[in-house]
Amino acid sequence: MSSLNIKAAFLSIVILFVGLALWEVFNQAPKATEELDEFALLMGGEDKEARVPPPSKVFKHAYKELSDPFYDAGPNDKGIGIQLFYSLVRVLIGFGAAAAIAIPLGFVIGMSELMYKALNPFIQILKPISPLAWMPLALFIIKDSEKSAVFVIFICSIWPMLLNTAFGVSNVRKDWIKVAQTHELSKLKTAFCVILPASAPTIFTGMRISIGIAWLVIVAAEMLVGGTGIGYYVWNEWNNLDLNSVIFSIIMIGLVGMTLDLILNALSRLVVYEE
Amino acid sequence: MKSFLTLECLSKKFPGKKTDSDYVVFDDISYTIEKGEFVCIIGHSGCGKSTILNVLAGLDKPTTGYISMEGKEVVGSSLDRGVVFQNYSLLPWLTALKNVTFGVKARFPNKSKAEVEEHSLKYLQMVGLGENVNKKPSELSGGMRQRVSIARAFATHPKLLLLDEPFGALDALTRGNIQDELIKIWNETKQTVFMITHDVDEAILLADKIILMSNGPGACIAEEVLVNIPRPRERGKVIDDPGYYKIRKHLIKFLVERSSDFTGDKVRKSPITVDPTQDN
C-alpha cells in the first residue's frame, strides 16, 4: 500500500477519535451545582433531562444489540439483524424487479431511436416524482403495506438503471458495431457479444445509483408503512425516546448502505474494461 | 474473362441544401481487381477513398453503380470481405487471442473450440504476437494492437481484404516492422488486398498496382500506376531497384502538381495505366 493510503487511514482514525471525544465531552450531564428544587426532585433530578447520549453509551448499547442481533421478543421488540434483514429483502426484491425490467427496456430504448423518442416524455415526467408520492396509490391498489414498500423501491430503482442502460447502449462505439457487421453477426449475437459487454460498465453504474437510492428510500417507506424493517425500527425507537437505539440504527443504516455499494462496485470491476 | 472484383460506375452524392446542387464525393468510379492482386489507393483527404472502402466492406451504400465479386453483386457486409480499420477496432474487453477467435468462430462455426484456438494462435504467431496473446488491447502498444487486428482479418480467410490506412497511427519504425509482417503473411496467403494509404513508400513496397485519385469533391480515378518491381520485396532492398525512384517521383509529382486540377476524361471507361519504370 502506498504511503499516501497509510497517511489517509491514520488521519481518518484521528478525525474519528477527535470527533468522538468532543461528542463525549460536551454531552456530560451537568453537575448539580445547587439544591434541586421540588420539581426537579420530582422529575428525578437534572440528570434525567433528555439529552443526546454520549458515544460511550451508544457503543455500550451497540455492543448489547450486536451480541444478539436476531432476537425476537414480539412485534415491537426485534433484534437489529432481523430489522435490517427485512429491509434488505424488500430492497433486493424491488431492485431486482426493477433491474429485470429496466435493463432489457433500456436496451431496446438504446438500440432504437424511435423507441427512445416515443418513451422519453414518459420517462422525463415519471423520473422526478418522489418515490414516496406513489405510496398512497400503491397502498390503495396493492392493499398490502409490505408489498407497497417493495413497489416504492421498485419505482425508485428503475429510472437510473433504465437511463444508464439506454445511454450505454446508444453510445457503444460505432467501430465495434462495424466489427460485428463485418463478421456477419446476427442482431441477437451483436447485442449479446458486442453491445452488452461494451455497455456493461455504464449499466453497472446505473445499478449502483439505483441501489443507493433504494436504500435511502426504504427507511422512509418503512417509517410510513410500519411493522418491520430498519426504517420502522428507527421511528419506533424515537417513539420510545430511546436515542441510543436511534443513533445506533443510523450508524447501521450507513454501514449497510456502504456495504451494498461496495458489493456492486466489486461486481462492476468484473465487467469494466480499459480502452 | 470475368474479373474477380468489378466496381462499376460508383458514385456517392449527398443531397445539397434546397438551392445548392448535390455534393458529389466521387463520381463514375470503375475499376477491376484480379484475384491475388495487392492494390493500394492514394489520394488527398476528401477524395472518398474511405467511402469506397466502406462500400466494398458493405458498411456504406453507393448512390449509383454497383460492385460485383466473383460475378455476384456485393450487398451488405460479409465475412468474404475482411476489414482492418485504422483505429484497430479491437474489442477492449477481450484478450488479443479472444479478439482473433471472435473472428474465427464467426467464420468457421463448425470448428471445435480447440481448433478455433489453434487456428487463431497460428495467425497471431505469424504477426509476431506469440507471447502476448492473453493481454487485453489496453495493455498492448499501438503496433501490437494493429498486429492483432491484422491477424484477425487474415485468420478469417476473406476473399478480399480491405485495409483502411492500417498503419496511419503508428510511428515510422513500428510501421516498417508491421509492413514486414504484412508482406510475410501476404506471401503465405496470396490474399487479394485493397488498401488505403497516405504513404507513397508503403504503397510502392506493398502494391502491385496503385490507384491515384484526383482531389474531391467529384473525385475520380486519375491513373492506375503499375509497380513493376519484382517480388519478393524487402524494405531494405526495394529502394535499390532502379524503378523505385521513378515510381516514387511519378506518384509525388501527381499528388503535388496534378491531383488538384485533374479533370477526368468522362468519355474513357477505365483509367489509363502508367508504368513509370518504362519511362525515360
XYZ file of C-alpha atoms in Angstrom:
555
model
C 0.000 0.000 0.000
C 1.246 3.448 -0.777
C 2.318 5.779 1.978
C -0.479 8.146 0.960
C -3.049 5.499 1.827
C -1.404 4.845 5.173
C -1.388 8.548 5.964
C -5.029 8.862 4.920
C -6.047 5.908 7.089
C -4.162 7.369 10.032
C -5.821 10.748 9.538
C -9.258 9.107 9.318
C -8.694 7.410 12.657
C -7.527 10.671 14.248
C -10.613 12.506 12.953
C -12.839 9.707 14.271
C -11.351 9.809 17.756
C -11.310 13.587 17.972
C -14.949 13.690 16.858
C -15.986 11.035 19.366
C -14.022 12.733 22.142
C -15.678 16.115 21.512
C -19.098 14.473 21.408
C -18.354 12.644 24.654
C -17.024 15.735 26.485
C -19.814 18.082 25.507
C -22.531 15.592 26.358
C -21.803 15.022 30.022
C -24.660 15.574 32.369
C -24.256 18.953 34.086
C -23.176 18.666 37.711
C -25.816 19.537 40.227
C -24.436 22.822 41.499
C -27.211 23.883 43.803
C -30.027 22.424 45.728
C -32.610 20.841 43.481
C -35.965 22.428 43.698
C -39.010 20.400 44.399
C -39.946 19.999 40.727
C -36.524 18.776 39.782
C -36.619 16.320 42.609
C -39.990 15.085 41.466
C -38.640 14.582 37.958
C -35.690 12.622 39.264
C -33.107 15.364 39.119
C -31.446 17.336 36.357
C -29.541 14.308 35.218
C -32.663 12.803 33.740
C -33.032 15.693 31.305
C -33.412 14.364 27.777
C -30.067 14.662 26.029
C -28.311 13.141 23.052
C -26.443 10.253 24.611
C -22.626 10.327 24.522
C -20.763 7.821 22.315
C -19.755 5.697 25.252
C -23.395 4.931 25.958
C -24.169 4.388 22.283
C -21.295 1.931 21.992
C -22.377 0.091 25.089
C -25.838 -0.180 23.595
C -24.454 -1.175 20.197
C -22.413 -3.942 21.795
C -25.502 -5.253 23.558
C -27.582 -5.163 20.366
C -24.912 -6.685 18.178
C -24.166 -9.516 20.576
C -27.713 -10.772 19.997
C -28.849 -9.272 16.672
C -31.562 -11.804 15.821
C -33.656 -11.986 18.991
C -37.379 -11.776 18.547
C -39.428 -10.725 21.544
C -42.690 -9.808 19.887
C -43.756 -7.353 17.184
C -42.239 -4.295 18.817
C -39.004 -5.815 20.047
C -36.880 -7.488 17.438
C -33.109 -7.532 17.066
C -31.334 -5.138 14.684
C -30.306 -8.059 12.484
C -33.922 -9.057 11.894
C -34.932 -5.476 11.103
C -32.063 -4.985 8.661
C -32.856 -8.335 7.100
C -36.449 -7.285 6.418
C -35.296 -4.033 4.832
C -32.643 -5.759 2.725
C -35.112 -8.322 1.418
C -37.515 -5.544 0.393
C -34.726 -3.595 -1.296
C -33.427 -6.641 -3.119
C -36.865 -7.705 -4.371
C -37.766 -4.178 -5.535
C -34.330 -3.588 -7.011
C -34.241 -6.995 -8.693
C -37.653 -6.494 -10.278
C -36.620 -3.029 -11.436
C -33.396 -4.384 -12.962
C -35.299 -7.177 -14.707
C -37.475 -4.574 -16.429
C -35.152 -1.572 -16.732
C -32.159 -3.302 -18.306
C -33.990 -5.025 -21.202
C -36.189 -1.976 -21.747
C -33.169 0.321 -21.611
C -31.529 -1.919 -24.193
C -34.474 -1.514 -26.540
C -34.561 2.238 -25.995
C -30.834 2.493 -26.595
C -30.968 0.438 -29.783
C -33.953 2.176 -31.339
C -34.151 5.889 -31.860
C -37.881 5.569 -32.431
C -38.461 3.908 -29.058
C -36.216 6.462 -27.399
C -38.178 9.373 -28.793
C -41.530 7.731 -28.078
C -40.773 6.803 -24.474
C -38.657 9.789 -23.491
C -41.586 12.080 -22.495
C -42.950 9.439 -20.112
C -39.555 8.855 -18.551
C -38.953 12.568 -18.121
C -42.285 13.010 -16.301
C -42.086 9.873 -14.161
C -38.433 10.204 -13.186
C -38.621 13.304 -10.952
C -41.580 12.005 -8.911
C -40.541 11.320 -5.338
C -40.973 7.583 -4.876
C -42.933 8.154 -1.662
C -45.563 10.071 -3.616
C -46.560 6.714 -5.097
C -47.223 5.284 -1.635
C -50.945 6.191 -1.267
C -51.723 4.908 -4.741
C -49.691 1.780 -4.115
C -51.467 1.151 -0.803
C -54.851 1.619 -2.454
C -54.119 -0.652 -5.402
C -51.970 -3.314 -3.771
C -53.802 -3.233 -0.413
C -50.741 -4.566 1.377
C -48.321 -2.280 3.184
C -45.343 -4.601 2.817
C -45.798 -5.038 -0.929
C -46.388 -1.319 -1.294
C -42.986 -0.638 0.260
C -41.433 -3.044 -2.233
C -43.265 -1.262 -5.043
C -41.867 2.089 -3.915
C -38.369 0.597 -4.024
C -39.108 -0.776 -7.471
C -40.285 2.562 -8.824
C -37.307 4.496 -7.461
C -34.750 1.926 -8.652
C -36.000 1.727 -12.188
C -35.028 5.172 -13.550
C -31.265 5.287 -13.094
C -30.904 1.765 -14.480
C -33.216 2.486 -17.412
C -31.491 5.709 -18.385
C -27.956 4.422 -17.873
C -28.643 1.288 -19.883
C -30.173 3.308 -22.724
C -27.266 5.745 -22.627
C -24.650 2.987 -22.539
C -26.258 1.050 -25.369
C -26.760 4.046 -27.628
C -23.180 5.197 -27.105
C -21.417 1.961 -27.971
C -18.562 2.905 -30.285
C -19.612 2.617 -33.911
C -16.337 0.840 -34.695
C -17.355 -2.115 -32.551
C -20.718 -2.302 -34.266
C -18.834 -2.292 -37.577
C -16.719 -5.190 -36.331
C -19.907 -7.115 -35.595
C -21.298 -6.211 -39.018
C -18.207 -7.249 -40.957
C -18.193 -10.556 -39.052
C -21.797 -11.217 -40.086
C -23.066 -11.381 -36.518
C -26.843 -11.642 -36.184
C -28.724 -8.853 -34.400
C -29.111 -11.011 -31.293
C -25.468 -12.040 -31.281
C -24.377 -8.439 -31.772
C -26.493 -7.473 -28.768
C -25.005 -10.146 -26.505
C -21.422 -10.377 -27.774
C -20.704 -6.718 -28.506
C -23.270 -4.243 -27.195
C -23.814 -5.871 -23.805
C -20.136 -6.137 -22.818
C -19.477 -2.690 -24.281
C -22.231 -1.048 -22.243
C -21.905 -3.207 -19.108
C -19.833 -0.657 -17.155
C -22.457 2.055 -17.759
C -25.246 -0.353 -16.826
C -23.462 -1.198 -13.584
C -23.081 2.473 -12.765
C -26.866 2.752 -13.119
C -27.311 -0.233 -10.810
C -25.045 1.372 -8.214
C -27.016 4.601 -8.298
C -30.278 2.650 -8.064
C -29.337 0.542 -5.091
C -28.077 3.655 -3.305
C -31.406 5.408 -3.850
C -33.330 2.254 -2.907
C -31.522 2.077 0.418
C -32.266 5.760 1.065
C -35.932 5.306 0.264
C -36.560 2.080 2.185
C -36.004 3.862 5.521
C -38.607 6.499 4.710
C -41.012 3.940 3.238
C -40.838 1.736 6.315
C -41.410 4.707 8.587
C -44.707 5.132 6.744
C -45.866 1.542 6.457
C -44.553 0.318 9.815
C -44.442 -3.248 11.030
C -40.885 -4.335 10.374
C -37.664 -3.084 8.885
C -34.920 -0.697 9.869
C -36.983 2.408 8.995
C -39.782 1.253 11.240
C -37.210 0.435 13.932
C -35.790 3.971 13.911
C -39.218 5.519 14.174
C -40.325 3.087 16.853
C -37.251 3.832 18.982
C -37.929 7.545 18.539
C -41.419 6.967 19.892
C -39.803 5.094 22.767
C -37.425 8.060 23.230
C -34.553 5.574 23.082
C -31.954 7.786 21.426
C -29.228 5.200 21.965
C -31.101 2.901 19.594
C -31.827 5.719 17.162
C -28.164 6.654 16.845
C -27.122 3.032 16.732
C -29.540 2.285 13.902
C -28.466 5.404 11.987
C -24.915 4.068 12.031
C -26.103 0.620 10.958
C -28.063 2.124 8.039
C -24.881 3.842 6.887
C -22.795 0.687 7.216
C -25.264 -1.465 5.293
C -25.620 1.168 2.565
C -21.859 1.324 2.213
C -21.654 -2.472 2.013
C -24.280 -2.581 -0.746
C -22.294 -0.028 -2.728
C -19.036 -1.912 -2.187
C -20.596 -5.159 -3.397
C -21.867 -3.573 -6.606
C -18.555 -1.825 -7.086
C -16.741 -5.143 -6.788
C -19.143 -6.720 -9.294
C -18.709 -3.857 -11.741
C -14.949 -4.393 -11.694
C -15.586 -7.725 -13.382
C -17.027 -6.013 -16.450
C -15.004 -2.823 -16.611
C -12.549 -2.578 -19.481
C -9.934 -0.058 -20.448
C -9.864 1.370 -23.926
C -12.775 -13.342 -68.755
C -14.689 -12.018 -65.800
C -12.631 -10.110 -63.278
C -12.527 -11.132 -59.615
C -13.778 -7.787 -58.398
C -15.544 -5.172 -60.500
C -16.503 -1.654 -59.472
C -18.985 -0.280 -61.965
C -19.733 3.457 -62.229
C -19.734 4.035 -58.477
C -20.700 7.458 -57.214
C -21.506 8.927 -53.841
C -23.577 12.084 -53.535
C -25.079 13.867 -50.585
C -28.191 15.949 -51.237
C -27.383 19.657 -51.023
C -29.462 22.230 -49.165
C -32.523 23.354 -51.141
C -30.814 25.651 -53.622
C -27.401 24.000 -53.790
C -26.723 21.158 -56.124
C -25.782 17.779 -54.684
C -22.416 17.394 -53.030
C -20.537 14.813 -55.078
C -17.804 12.969 -53.185
C -16.719 10.833 -56.115
C -18.218 10.095 -59.453
C -18.042 7.405 -62.081
C -15.524 5.109 -60.434
C -14.973 1.984 -62.495
C -12.177 -0.440 -61.762
C -11.359 -4.123 -61.751
C -9.132 -6.129 -59.451
C -7.891 -9.637 -60.214
C -7.545 -12.438 -57.712
C -4.327 -12.231 -55.688
C -3.618 -8.612 -56.550
C -2.458 -6.112 -53.973
C -3.944 -2.732 -54.823
C -3.224 0.488 -52.955
C -5.269 3.644 -53.320
C -3.705 7.053 -52.729
C -5.351 10.451 -52.763
C -5.748 13.597 -50.740
C -8.197 13.729 -47.852
C -11.770 14.153 -49.001
C -11.415 12.236 -52.232
C -13.655 9.481 -50.915
C -11.117 6.674 -50.503
C -12.629 5.631 -47.202
C -16.125 5.756 -48.638
C -15.073 3.448 -51.459
C -13.581 1.060 -48.923
C -16.711 1.225 -46.788
C -18.845 0.484 -49.829
C -16.631 -2.513 -50.568
C -16.986 -3.602 -46.935
C -20.748 -3.233 -47.118
C -20.804 -0.596 -44.396
C -21.917 2.160 -46.763
C -24.002 2.281 -49.914
C -23.069 3.993 -53.175
C -25.550 6.468 -54.648
C -25.201 4.883 -58.051
C -23.278 1.986 -59.511
C -22.582 -1.456 -58.152
C -19.829 -3.806 -57.135
C -19.595 -7.434 -58.056
C -17.253 -10.035 -56.663
C -16.873 -13.353 -58.486
C -19.850 -12.444 -60.613
C -22.182 -11.795 -57.678
C -23.325 -8.359 -56.628
C -21.909 -7.183 -53.304
C -24.701 -6.318 -50.885
C -24.121 -5.631 -47.201
C -21.264 -6.906 -45.067
C -19.852 -10.352 -45.363
C -17.037 -12.427 -43.948
C -15.849 -12.759 -47.543
C -14.596 -9.207 -47.181
C -12.396 -8.719 -44.114
C -11.587 -5.242 -42.857
C -8.680 -3.820 -40.868
C -9.566 -0.375 -39.592
C -7.120 2.409 -38.855
C -8.081 2.539 -35.184
C -7.646 -1.238 -34.822
C -11.264 -1.786 -33.757
C -10.408 -4.489 -31.283
C -12.961 -5.274 -28.614
C -11.271 -3.923 -25.463
C -12.895 -6.369 -23.044
C -11.414 -9.362 -24.863
C -7.805 -10.523 -24.844
C -5.763 -10.470 -28.056
C -6.439 -14.180 -28.538
C -10.180 -13.809 -27.885
C -10.346 -10.970 -30.366
C -8.997 -13.301 -33.029
C -11.128 -16.277 -32.001
C -14.117 -13.891 -32.181
C -13.496 -13.620 -35.913
C -12.522 -17.247 -36.427
C -15.632 -18.513 -34.625
C -17.833 -16.326 -36.799
C -16.108 -17.591 -39.961
C -15.863 -21.271 -39.076
C -18.799 -22.054 -36.796
C -18.211 -25.782 -37.176
C -14.684 -25.770 -35.814
C -14.283 -27.104 -32.276
C -13.065 -24.805 -29.528
C -9.571 -26.273 -29.658
C -9.393 -25.943 -33.431
C -10.516 -22.322 -33.272
C -7.841 -21.568 -30.707
C -5.131 -23.366 -32.631
C -6.057 -21.607 -35.855
C -6.085 -18.201 -34.116
C -2.753 -18.784 -32.405
C -1.197 -19.700 -35.735
C -2.090 -16.300 -37.172
C -1.070 -14.428 -34.022
C 2.259 -16.205 -34.298
C 2.536 -15.099 -37.938
C 2.266 -11.442 -36.993
C 4.803 -11.908 -34.208
C 2.495 -11.814 -31.211
C 3.219 -15.230 -29.778
C 3.779 -14.226 -26.165
C 1.222 -11.508 -25.604
C -1.896 -13.349 -26.690
C -3.532 -13.211 -23.280
C -3.185 -9.471 -22.833
C -6.037 -7.036 -23.299
C -5.681 -4.437 -26.077
C -5.180 -1.685 -23.475
C -2.031 -3.479 -22.320
C -0.614 -3.599 -25.846
C 1.142 -0.874 -27.814
C -0.456 0.619 -30.928
C 1.712 -1.547 -33.157
C 0.812 -4.692 -31.247
C -2.880 -3.853 -31.435
C -2.710 -3.434 -35.173
C -0.931 -6.786 -35.437
C -3.847 -8.394 -33.604
C -6.265 -6.692 -35.953
C -4.321 -7.942 -38.976
C -4.182 -11.453 -37.530
C -7.954 -11.365 -37.015
C -8.534 -10.306 -40.608
C -6.183 -12.883 -42.152
C -7.382 -15.672 -39.865
C -10.922 -15.375 -41.211
C -9.635 -16.142 -44.747
C -11.612 -13.430 -46.522
C -11.678 -13.487 -50.301
C -10.923 -9.793 -50.278
C -9.026 -7.991 -47.545
C -9.716 -4.295 -47.039
C -7.137 -2.245 -45.180
C -8.185 1.270 -44.201
C -4.927 3.115 -43.577
C -3.890 0.423 -41.141
C -0.541 1.965 -40.235
C -1.607 5.603 -40.266
C -1.495 5.982 -36.494
C 1.859 4.270 -35.988
C 5.335 5.762 -35.811
C 7.636 5.179 -38.766
C 9.773 2.454 -37.180
C 6.831 0.423 -35.922
C 5.137 0.885 -39.264
C 8.166 -0.573 -41.054
C 8.159 -3.642 -38.827
C 4.490 -4.319 -39.363
C 4.847 -3.790 -43.095
C 7.388 -6.631 -42.974
C 4.882 -8.813 -41.122
C 2.215 -7.904 -43.661
C 4.483 -8.843 -46.578
C 5.316 -12.122 -44.881
C 1.729 -13.098 -44.214
C 0.668 -11.934 -47.663
C 3.375 -14.069 -49.311
C 1.969 -17.076 -47.495
C -1.698 -16.452 -48.182
C -1.703 -14.580 -51.513
C -4.745 -12.616 -50.415
C -6.425 -10.131 -52.677
C -5.900 -6.838 -50.884
C -7.367 -3.377 -51.306
C -5.559 -0.869 -49.126
C -5.849 2.836 -48.437
C -2.640 4.617 -47.594
C -1.136 8.089 -47.467
C 2.376 6.773 -47.546
C 3.936 6.644 -51.029
C 6.805 4.377 -49.942
C 4.401 1.987 -48.282
C 2.347 1.765 -51.457
C 5.409 1.001 -53.614
C 6.666 -1.597 -51.155
C 3.381 -3.459 -50.942
C 1.311 -2.940 -54.060
C 1.080 -4.463 -57.494
C -0.992 -1.510 -58.640
C -1.542 1.917 -57.170
C -4.743 3.840 -57.836
C -4.299 7.605 -57.880
C -7.393 9.604 -57.011
C -7.968 13.173 -58.104
C -8.996 15.669 -55.441
C -12.576 15.840 -54.220
C -15.283 16.916 -54.490
C -16.190 14.996 -57.577
C -13.099 12.836 -57.291
C -12.341 10.126 -59.794
C -9.598 7.650 -60.562
C -6.904 9.591 -62.401
C -4.416 6.840 -63.103
C -3.526 3.315 -62.364
C 0.218 3.042 -61.698
C 1.909 -0.341 -62.093
C 4.597 -1.154 -59.575
C 6.970 -3.052 -61.792
C 9.366 -4.222 -59.109
C 9.972 -7.966 -58.743
C 8.811 -9.837 -55.640
C 9.654 -10.856 -53.041
C 10.381 -7.302 -51.971
C 12.223 -6.288 -48.870
C 12.068 -2.938 -47.202
C 15.829 -2.511 -47.221
C 16.377 -3.686 -50.779
C 13.404 -2.379 -52.696
C 14.861 1.128 -52.629
C 17.863 -0.115 -54.622
C 15.652 -1.123 -57.525
C 16.203 1.232 -60.479
C 12.450 1.595 -60.940
C 11.773 2.599 -57.338
C 12.573 6.295 -57.624
C 10.885 6.590 -60.978
C 7.666 5.318 -59.475
C 8.102 7.434 -56.346
C 8.747 10.556 -58.398
C 5.712 9.882 -60.556
C 3.463 9.449 -57.529
C 4.695 12.532 -55.714
C 4.548 14.698 -58.832
C 0.951 13.621 -59.251
C -0.023 14.313 -55.642
C 1.708 17.682 -55.524
C 1.124 19.062 -59.007
C -1.587 17.272 -60.902
C -4.177 15.902 -58.479
C -5.887 19.237 -57.822
C -6.555 20.270 -61.403
C -7.124 16.822 -62.811
C -10.447 16.640 -64.579
C -11.489 13.163 -65.501
C -11.828 12.185 -69.065
C -15.501 11.341 -68.887
C -15.500 9.502 -72.173
C -12.934 6.959 -71.069
C -14.428 3.943 -69.360
C -11.393 2.817 -67.358
C -8.428 4.864 -66.138
C -5.153 4.973 -68.048
C -2.422 2.635 -66.897
C 1.040 4.059 -66.317
C 4.268 2.167 -65.803
C 6.835 4.761 -64.662
C 9.689 2.230 -64.834
C 9.321 2.189 -68.621
C 9.583 5.970 -68.967
C 12.812 7.613 -69.873
